[in-house]
XYZ file of N, CA and C in Angstrom:
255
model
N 51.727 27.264 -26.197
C 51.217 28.565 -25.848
C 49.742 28.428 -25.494
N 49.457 29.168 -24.414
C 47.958 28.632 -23.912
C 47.287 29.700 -25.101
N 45.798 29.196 -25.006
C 44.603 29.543 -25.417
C 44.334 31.321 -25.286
N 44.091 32.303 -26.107
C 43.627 33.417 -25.821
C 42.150 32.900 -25.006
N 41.929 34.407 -23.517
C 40.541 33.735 -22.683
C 40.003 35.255 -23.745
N 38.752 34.941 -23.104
C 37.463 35.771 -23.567
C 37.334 36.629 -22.193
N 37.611 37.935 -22.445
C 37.421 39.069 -21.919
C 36.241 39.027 -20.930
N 35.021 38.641 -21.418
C 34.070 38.920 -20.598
C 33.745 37.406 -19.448
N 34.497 36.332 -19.839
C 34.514 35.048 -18.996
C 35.615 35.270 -17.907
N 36.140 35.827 -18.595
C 37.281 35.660 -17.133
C 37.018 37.209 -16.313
N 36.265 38.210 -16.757
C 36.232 39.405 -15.853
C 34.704 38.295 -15.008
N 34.084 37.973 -15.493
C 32.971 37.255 -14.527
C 33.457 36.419 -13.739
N 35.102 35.426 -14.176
C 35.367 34.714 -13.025
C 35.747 35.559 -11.965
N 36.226 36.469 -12.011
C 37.241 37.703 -11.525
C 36.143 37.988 -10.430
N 34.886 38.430 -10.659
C 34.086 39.021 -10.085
C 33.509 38.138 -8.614
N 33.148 36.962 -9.233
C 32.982 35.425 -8.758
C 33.982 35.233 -7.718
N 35.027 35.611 -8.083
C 36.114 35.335 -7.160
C 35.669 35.994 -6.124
N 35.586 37.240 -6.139
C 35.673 38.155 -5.490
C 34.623 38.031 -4.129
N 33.765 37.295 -4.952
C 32.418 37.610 -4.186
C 32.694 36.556 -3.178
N 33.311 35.483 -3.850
C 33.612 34.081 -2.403
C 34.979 34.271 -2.082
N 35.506 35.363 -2.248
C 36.872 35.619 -1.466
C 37.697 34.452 -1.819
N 37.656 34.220 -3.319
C 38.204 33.235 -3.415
C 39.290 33.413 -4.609
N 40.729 32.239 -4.896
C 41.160 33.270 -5.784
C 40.257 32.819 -7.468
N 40.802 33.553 -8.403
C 40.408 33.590 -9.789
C 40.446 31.776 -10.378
N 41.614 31.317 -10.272
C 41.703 29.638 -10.458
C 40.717 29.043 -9.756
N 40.276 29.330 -8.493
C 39.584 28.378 -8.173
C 37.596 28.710 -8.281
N 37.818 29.743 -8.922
C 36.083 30.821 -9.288
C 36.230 29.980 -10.783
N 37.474 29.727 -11.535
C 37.293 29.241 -12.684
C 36.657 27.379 -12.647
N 37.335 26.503 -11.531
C 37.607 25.567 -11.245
C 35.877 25.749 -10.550
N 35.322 25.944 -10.006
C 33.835 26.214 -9.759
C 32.970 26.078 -10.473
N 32.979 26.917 -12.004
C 32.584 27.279 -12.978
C 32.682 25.545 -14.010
N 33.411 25.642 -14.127
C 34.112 24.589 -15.136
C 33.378 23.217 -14.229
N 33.521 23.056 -13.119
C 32.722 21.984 -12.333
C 30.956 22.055 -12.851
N 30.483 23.317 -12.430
C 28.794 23.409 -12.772
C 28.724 22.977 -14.122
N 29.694 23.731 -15.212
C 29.428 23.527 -16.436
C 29.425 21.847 -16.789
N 30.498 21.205 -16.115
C 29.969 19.688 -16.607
C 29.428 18.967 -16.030
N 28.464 19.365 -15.051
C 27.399 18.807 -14.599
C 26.414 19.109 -15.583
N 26.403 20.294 -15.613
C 25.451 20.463 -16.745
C 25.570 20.181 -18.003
N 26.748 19.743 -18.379
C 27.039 19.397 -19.928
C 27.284 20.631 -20.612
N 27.423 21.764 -20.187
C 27.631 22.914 -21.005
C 29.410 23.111 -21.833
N 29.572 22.602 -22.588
C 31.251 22.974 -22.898
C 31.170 24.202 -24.086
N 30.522 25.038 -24.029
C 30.517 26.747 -25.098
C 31.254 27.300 -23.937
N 32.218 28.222 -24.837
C 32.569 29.519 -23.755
C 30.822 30.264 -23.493
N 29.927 30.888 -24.442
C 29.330 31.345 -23.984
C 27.971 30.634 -22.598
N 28.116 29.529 -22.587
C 27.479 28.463 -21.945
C 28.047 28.813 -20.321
N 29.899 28.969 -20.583
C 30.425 28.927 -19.163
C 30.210 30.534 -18.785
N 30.272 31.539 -19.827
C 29.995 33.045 -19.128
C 28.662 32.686 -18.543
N 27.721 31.913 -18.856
C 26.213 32.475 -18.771
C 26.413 31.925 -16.830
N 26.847 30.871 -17.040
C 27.062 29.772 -15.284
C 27.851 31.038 -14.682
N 29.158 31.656 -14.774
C 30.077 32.250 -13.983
C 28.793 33.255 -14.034
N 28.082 34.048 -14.870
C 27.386 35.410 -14.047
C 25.938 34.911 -13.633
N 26.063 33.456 -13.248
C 24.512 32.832 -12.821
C 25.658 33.102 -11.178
N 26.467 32.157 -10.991
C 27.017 32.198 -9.651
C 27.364 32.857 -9.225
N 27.822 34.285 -9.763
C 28.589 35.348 -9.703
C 26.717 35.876 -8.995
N 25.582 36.151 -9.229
C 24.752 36.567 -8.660
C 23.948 35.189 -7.297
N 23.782 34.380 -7.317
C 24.217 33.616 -6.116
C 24.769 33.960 -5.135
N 25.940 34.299 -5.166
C 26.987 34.798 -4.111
C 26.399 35.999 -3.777
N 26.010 36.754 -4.620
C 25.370 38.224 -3.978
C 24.334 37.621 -3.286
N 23.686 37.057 -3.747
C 22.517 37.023 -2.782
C 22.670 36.370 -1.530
N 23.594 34.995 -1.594
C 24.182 34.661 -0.100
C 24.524 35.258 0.569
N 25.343 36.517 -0.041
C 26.075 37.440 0.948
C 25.201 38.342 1.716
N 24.323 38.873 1.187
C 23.393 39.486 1.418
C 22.487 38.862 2.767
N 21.937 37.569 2.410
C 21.537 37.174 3.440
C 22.524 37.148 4.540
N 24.079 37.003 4.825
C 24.746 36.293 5.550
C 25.062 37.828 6.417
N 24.955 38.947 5.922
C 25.060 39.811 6.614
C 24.082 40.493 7.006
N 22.953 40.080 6.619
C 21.524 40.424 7.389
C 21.199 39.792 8.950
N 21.941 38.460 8.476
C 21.532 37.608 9.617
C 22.942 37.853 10.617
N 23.844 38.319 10.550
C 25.228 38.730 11.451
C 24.456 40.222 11.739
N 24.043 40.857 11.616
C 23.445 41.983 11.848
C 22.580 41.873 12.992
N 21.486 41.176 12.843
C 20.864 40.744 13.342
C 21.518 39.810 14.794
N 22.425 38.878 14.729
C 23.030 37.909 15.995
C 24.282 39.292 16.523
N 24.337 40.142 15.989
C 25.109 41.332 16.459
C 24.644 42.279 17.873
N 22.984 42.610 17.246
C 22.598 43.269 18.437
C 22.698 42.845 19.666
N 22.680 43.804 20.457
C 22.457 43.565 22.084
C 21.641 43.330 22.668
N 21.107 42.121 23.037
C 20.386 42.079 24.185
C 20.069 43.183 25.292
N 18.819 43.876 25.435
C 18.260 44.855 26.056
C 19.130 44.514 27.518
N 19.124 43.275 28.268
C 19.741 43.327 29.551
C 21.335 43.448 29.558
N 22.014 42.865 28.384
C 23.627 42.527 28.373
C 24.214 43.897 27.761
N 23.488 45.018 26.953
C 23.480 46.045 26.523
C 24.810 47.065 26.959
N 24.285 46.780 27.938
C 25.266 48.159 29.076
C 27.050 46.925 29.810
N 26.935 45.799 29.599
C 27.867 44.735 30.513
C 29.251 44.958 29.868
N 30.233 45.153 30.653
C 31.409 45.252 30.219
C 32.277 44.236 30.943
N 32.737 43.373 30.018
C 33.788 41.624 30.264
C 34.753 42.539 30.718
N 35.401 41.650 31.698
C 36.942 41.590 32.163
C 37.671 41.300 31.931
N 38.587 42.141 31.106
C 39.638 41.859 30.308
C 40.823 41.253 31.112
């Protein structure tokens, strides 16, 4: 019988997931990677990494749609041009 998880580790992988569109196993499999680089093996060690990366991702995202925002606009001359479908 597996292990009871900790409520607040796995809603942070959950979140994590979310943020890299990725599923929950592999936000855990992420997590569990940083943690033994870092040597961290506490559950509370791996919540602290999942809501370190879990804010990471916000901030990537953030940039990644600033800068699609930005390569979005129109060029003042191509503005008005309609392709041939």
């Amino acid at each position: 019988m597996a292990a009871p998880q900790d409520k607040d580790y796995v809603t942070a992988c959950g979140k994590l997931a979310s943020a890299l569109s990725i599923s929950i196993a592999s936000a855990r499999r992420k997590v569990d990677l940083v943690a033994a680089k870092e040597g961290v093996r506490d559950n509370p060690g791996r919540l602290l990494i999942a809501q370190r990366l879990f804010l990471e991702a916000q901030g990537v995202g953030e940039q990644s749609r600033q800068l699609l925002d930005v390569l979005l606009e129109a060029v003042k001359e191509e503005e008005n041009y309609l392709g041939d479908d």
